XYZ file of C-alpha atoms in Angstrom:
291
model
C -0.712 -59.690 31.413
C -1.783 -56.044 31.536
C -2.513 -54.726 28.063
C -2.798 -51.119 26.920
C -5.815 -49.701 25.069
C -6.060 -51.618 21.815
C -6.701 -50.691 18.196
C -8.224 -53.536 16.170
C -7.002 -52.920 12.630
C -9.697 -54.984 10.879
C -13.246 -55.115 12.187
C -16.479 -55.450 10.216
C -19.337 -54.436 12.563
C -22.851 -55.916 12.449
C -24.466 -52.703 11.271
C -26.840 -52.565 8.278
C -24.182 -51.262 5.888
C -22.394 -54.593 6.313
C -25.097 -57.121 7.202
C -27.635 -56.377 4.492
C -25.249 -57.412 1.714
C -22.747 -60.215 1.247
C -19.785 -58.532 2.957
C -20.625 -59.686 6.475
C -21.552 -63.190 5.310
C -18.234 -63.442 3.465
C -16.405 -62.289 6.590
C -18.131 -65.165 8.405
C -16.583 -67.677 5.991
C -14.508 -69.437 8.637
C -17.212 -69.841 11.320
C -19.770 -70.868 8.682
C -17.534 -73.581 7.244
C -15.138 -74.767 9.966
C -16.190 -75.915 13.424
C -12.893 -74.658 14.888
C -14.108 -71.082 14.237
C -17.217 -70.519 16.308
C -17.541 -66.837 15.510
C -18.613 -64.121 17.899
C -22.010 -64.168 19.586
C -22.582 -60.563 18.529
C -21.908 -61.578 14.921
C -24.430 -64.412 14.891
C -27.062 -62.175 16.516
C -25.947 -59.125 14.513
C -25.982 -56.952 17.625
C -23.771 -53.869 17.611
C -24.453 -53.256 21.307
C -23.153 -56.729 22.094
C -20.127 -56.043 19.901
C -19.280 -53.001 22.029
C -19.547 -55.143 25.163
C -17.151 -57.654 23.603
C -14.756 -54.896 22.595
C -14.834 -53.457 26.105
C -14.185 -56.877 27.650
C -11.008 -57.160 25.566
C -9.863 -53.565 26.071
C -10.364 -52.567 22.431
C -10.860 -48.818 22.189
C -11.172 -48.532 18.399
C -12.095 -50.911 15.611
C -10.928 -49.970 12.113
C -13.566 -50.358 9.392
C -11.540 -51.185 6.283
C -13.659 -50.255 3.301
C -14.415 -52.799 0.616
C -15.521 -51.669 -2.821
C -15.138 -54.824 -4.886
C -18.745 -55.672 -5.665
C -17.807 -57.238 -8.988
C -15.598 -59.971 -7.485
C -17.286 -63.225 -6.534
C -19.522 -62.786 -3.497
C -17.223 -60.394 -1.632
C -19.686 -57.543 -1.932
C -18.982 -53.955 -1.014
C -19.823 -51.169 1.402
C -20.611 -47.635 0.286
C -18.094 -45.051 1.462
C -20.926 -42.793 2.532
C -22.019 -45.516 4.950
C -18.500 -45.897 6.323
C -18.472 -42.175 7.040
C -21.882 -42.455 8.683
C -20.691 -45.344 10.876
C -17.506 -43.669 12.087
C -19.450 -40.465 12.721
C -22.293 -42.152 14.596
C -19.894 -44.250 16.673
C -17.000 -41.809 16.763
C -15.714 -43.162 20.069
C -15.490 -46.751 18.728
C -14.778 -46.800 14.986
C -12.144 -45.459 12.606
C -12.567 -45.827 8.850
C -10.681 -46.478 5.622
C -12.435 -45.477 2.391
C -12.632 -48.203 -0.255
C -11.914 -47.740 -3.949
C -13.570 -50.069 -6.458
C -10.876 -50.907 -9.011
C -13.602 -51.221 -11.657
C -14.370 -47.531 -11.136
C -11.250 -45.832 -9.879
C -12.299 -42.337 -10.924
C -15.456 -42.487 -8.821
C -13.477 -43.885 -5.909
C -10.961 -41.065 -6.102
C -13.775 -38.511 -6.162
C -15.326 -40.071 -3.048
C -11.990 -40.070 -1.244
C -11.604 -36.369 -2.009
C -15.144 -35.766 -0.768
C -14.884 -37.709 2.485
C -11.200 -37.667 3.437
C -11.599 -34.691 5.761
C -14.459 -36.287 7.703
C -13.779 -37.081 11.321
C -12.258 -40.533 11.974
C -11.436 -41.249 8.331
C -7.861 -42.486 8.504
C -6.931 -44.060 5.184
C -7.712 -45.601 1.799
C -8.405 -49.282 1.118
C -7.843 -51.310 -2.045
C -7.929 -55.063 -2.742
C -6.057 -55.574 -6.023
C -5.565 -59.332 -5.666
C -9.292 -59.935 -5.297
C -10.740 -57.362 -7.677
C -13.065 -58.545 -10.453
C -10.019 -58.434 -12.708
C -7.086 -59.059 -10.351
C -3.956 -57.022 -10.713
C -0.640 -56.575 -8.977
C -0.217 -53.764 -6.489
C 2.178 -51.905 -8.802
C -0.245 -51.950 -11.756
C -0.207 -48.604 -13.555
C -3.962 -48.203 -13.056
C -3.380 -47.784 -9.309
C -0.949 -44.882 -9.660
C -3.626 -42.166 -9.139
C -4.660 -43.865 -5.872
C -1.164 -43.786 -4.436
C -0.612 -40.215 -5.599
C -3.858 -39.059 -3.978
C -2.936 -40.847 -0.752
C 0.346 -38.954 -0.685
C -1.427 -35.683 -1.439
C -3.879 -36.210 1.425
C -1.286 -37.751 3.770
C -3.315 -40.949 4.187
C -1.989 -44.497 4.480
C -3.164 -47.097 1.992
C -4.386 -50.509 3.117
C -3.716 -53.176 0.499
C -5.682 -56.300 1.451
C -4.041 -59.513 0.302
C -4.701 -63.107 1.312
C -4.965 -66.405 -0.449
C -8.490 -66.931 0.854
C -9.579 -63.459 -0.274
C -8.271 -64.119 -3.788
C -9.917 -67.543 -3.840
C -13.277 -66.156 -2.696
C -13.054 -63.675 -5.565
C -12.596 -66.555 -7.993
C -8.837 -66.224 -8.533
C -5.844 -68.374 -7.679
C -3.947 -67.653 -4.482
C -0.809 -66.367 -6.218
C -2.553 -62.993 -6.479
C -1.940 -62.640 -2.742
C 1.840 -62.500 -3.161
C 3.338 -59.307 -1.646
C 6.257 -58.990 -4.075
C 4.615 -56.232 -6.135
C 4.079 -54.194 -2.965
C 7.842 -53.890 -2.636
C 7.919 -52.114 -5.983
C 5.172 -49.717 -4.865
C 6.938 -48.989 -1.590
C 10.183 -48.185 -3.348
C 8.456 -46.028 -5.935
C 6.696 -44.036 -3.185
C 9.014 -44.036 -0.140
C 6.842 -41.493 1.679
C 3.667 -43.530 1.259
C 2.581 -45.532 4.307
C 1.361 -48.967 3.182
C -0.562 -51.389 5.415
C -0.787 -54.943 4.128
C -4.062 -56.201 5.599
C -4.233 -59.989 6.032
C -0.437 -59.724 5.591
C -0.395 -61.560 2.244
C -1.125 -64.868 3.986
C 0.033 -67.565 3.283
C 3.064 -65.790 1.811
C 4.184 -64.858 5.309
C 7.915 -65.314 4.793
C 7.857 -63.163 1.667
C 5.748 -60.551 3.462
C 8.210 -60.251 6.322
C 11.165 -59.933 3.952
C 9.388 -57.290 1.835
C 8.604 -55.304 4.976
C 12.198 -55.640 6.159
C 13.377 -54.161 2.863
C 10.841 -51.301 2.879
C 10.510 -49.150 6.014
C 7.200 -47.661 4.828
C 5.371 -51.037 4.914
C 3.255 -52.084 7.910
C 2.212 -55.698 8.403
C -1.304 -56.413 9.671
C -1.898 -60.197 9.812
C -5.132 -59.929 11.870
C -6.629 -63.428 12.291
C -3.557 -65.046 10.757
C -1.577 -64.023 13.851
C -4.502 -64.122 16.277
C -5.548 -67.752 15.898
C -3.851 -70.498 17.869
C -2.287 -73.095 15.592
C -2.616 -70.981 12.435
C -0.152 -72.004 9.751
C 2.498 -69.393 8.859
C 1.793 -67.287 11.970
C 5.246 -67.941 13.384
C 6.804 -65.996 10.501
C 4.960 -62.846 11.522
C 5.978 -63.363 15.149
C 9.626 -63.933 14.291
C 9.567 -60.896 12.025
C 8.232 -58.629 14.757
C 10.569 -60.008 17.389
C 13.616 -59.516 15.168
C 13.090 -56.274 13.283
C 9.447 -55.279 12.690
C 8.399 -54.336 16.212
C 7.486 -50.801 15.070
C 5.504 -51.917 12.000
C 3.482 -54.933 13.095
C -0.218 -54.331 13.826
C -2.912 -56.217 15.725
C -6.323 -57.082 14.291
C -9.081 -59.605 14.874
C -10.776 -59.686 11.456
C -14.061 -59.734 13.410
C -16.592 -61.320 12.867
C -14.357 -64.334 12.177
C -13.772 -65.062 15.875
C -14.771 -63.995 19.350
C -12.765 -60.881 20.164
C -11.542 -62.065 23.559
C -10.470 -65.361 22.010
C -8.593 -63.512 19.269
C -6.738 -61.368 21.807
C -5.939 -64.399 23.966
C -4.588 -66.329 20.993
C -2.590 -63.295 19.824
C -0.961 -62.834 23.219
C -0.020 -66.508 23.246
C 1.838 -66.395 19.943
C 5.256 -65.717 21.445
C 5.788 -62.001 20.869
C 8.517 -60.389 22.934
C 6.760 -59.041 26.055
C 8.430 -55.639 25.701
C 6.825 -54.980 22.291
C 3.231 -56.014 23.083
C 2.172 -52.411 23.756
C 3.464 -51.377 20.327
C 1.620 -54.169 18.520
C -1.699 -53.575 20.280
C -1.724 -49.789 20.384
C 1.431 -47.777 19.802
C 2.181 -48.611 16.176
C -1.398 -48.156 14.974
C -1.983 -45.041 17.080
C 1.078 -43.363 15.589
C 0.239 -44.448 12.055
C -3.411 -43.372 12.282
C -2.709 -40.293 14.412
C -4.995 -41.105 17.308
C -4.582 -40.640 21.057
C -5.770 -42.729 23.979
């Protein structure tokens, strides 16, 4: 199958900003604990040059660095926004970035977004309400200034939700439910919302919420790019029926080898006529990038 240029919507590169703290080690949770996830060679060796070779071999033009600023939650760690800007500037032909906001210090996060939003290759804002030190629902009043600033700056917001992410932060998996995102989407119909990790394992609920709200984009990453993954068929059915313009591809590197992730994704049963949208078109339009 011939694939178009690809945008990987969730990629944590082996650069010092990630590897010197706990973020990269947390992202390696699956390969460190389950033999079915071998991880990428570039991840084990922490080689960015090897990562670029792996990206090239899979046809991935851009990897999206989704900021994490949740240092107070478990061992998730965080990455400074200044370092995200440095990474997407240094590797401007490979990386796009989302600025993270620490929900323990929203005011500082908002100030950093205002400072860095105009930097080249910065494409959005990232929050992780279900895995913050004190978890909260996506429609919590404390998050209102974040959504309002995103609208002001015309930036999409990535809301990362997954049962594993909540569990690693020390919370129960119900915090990964996407129901509260529906309320946000209806309150701000012009706000583009990307649900990173696609609220797994609440895949059915995620698909229904996205069906009801045309400003929600579903980004399952490894949960739709791993052969045999539970719940993945819900994302596939959703895209094939009515979400073909709002489903996004991602690897969640360094969880798996990038070529393996792409191979597994292509084998999931997507309609052949929408593959180009899932791999490139939807993300390119949303993030305003060209081939």
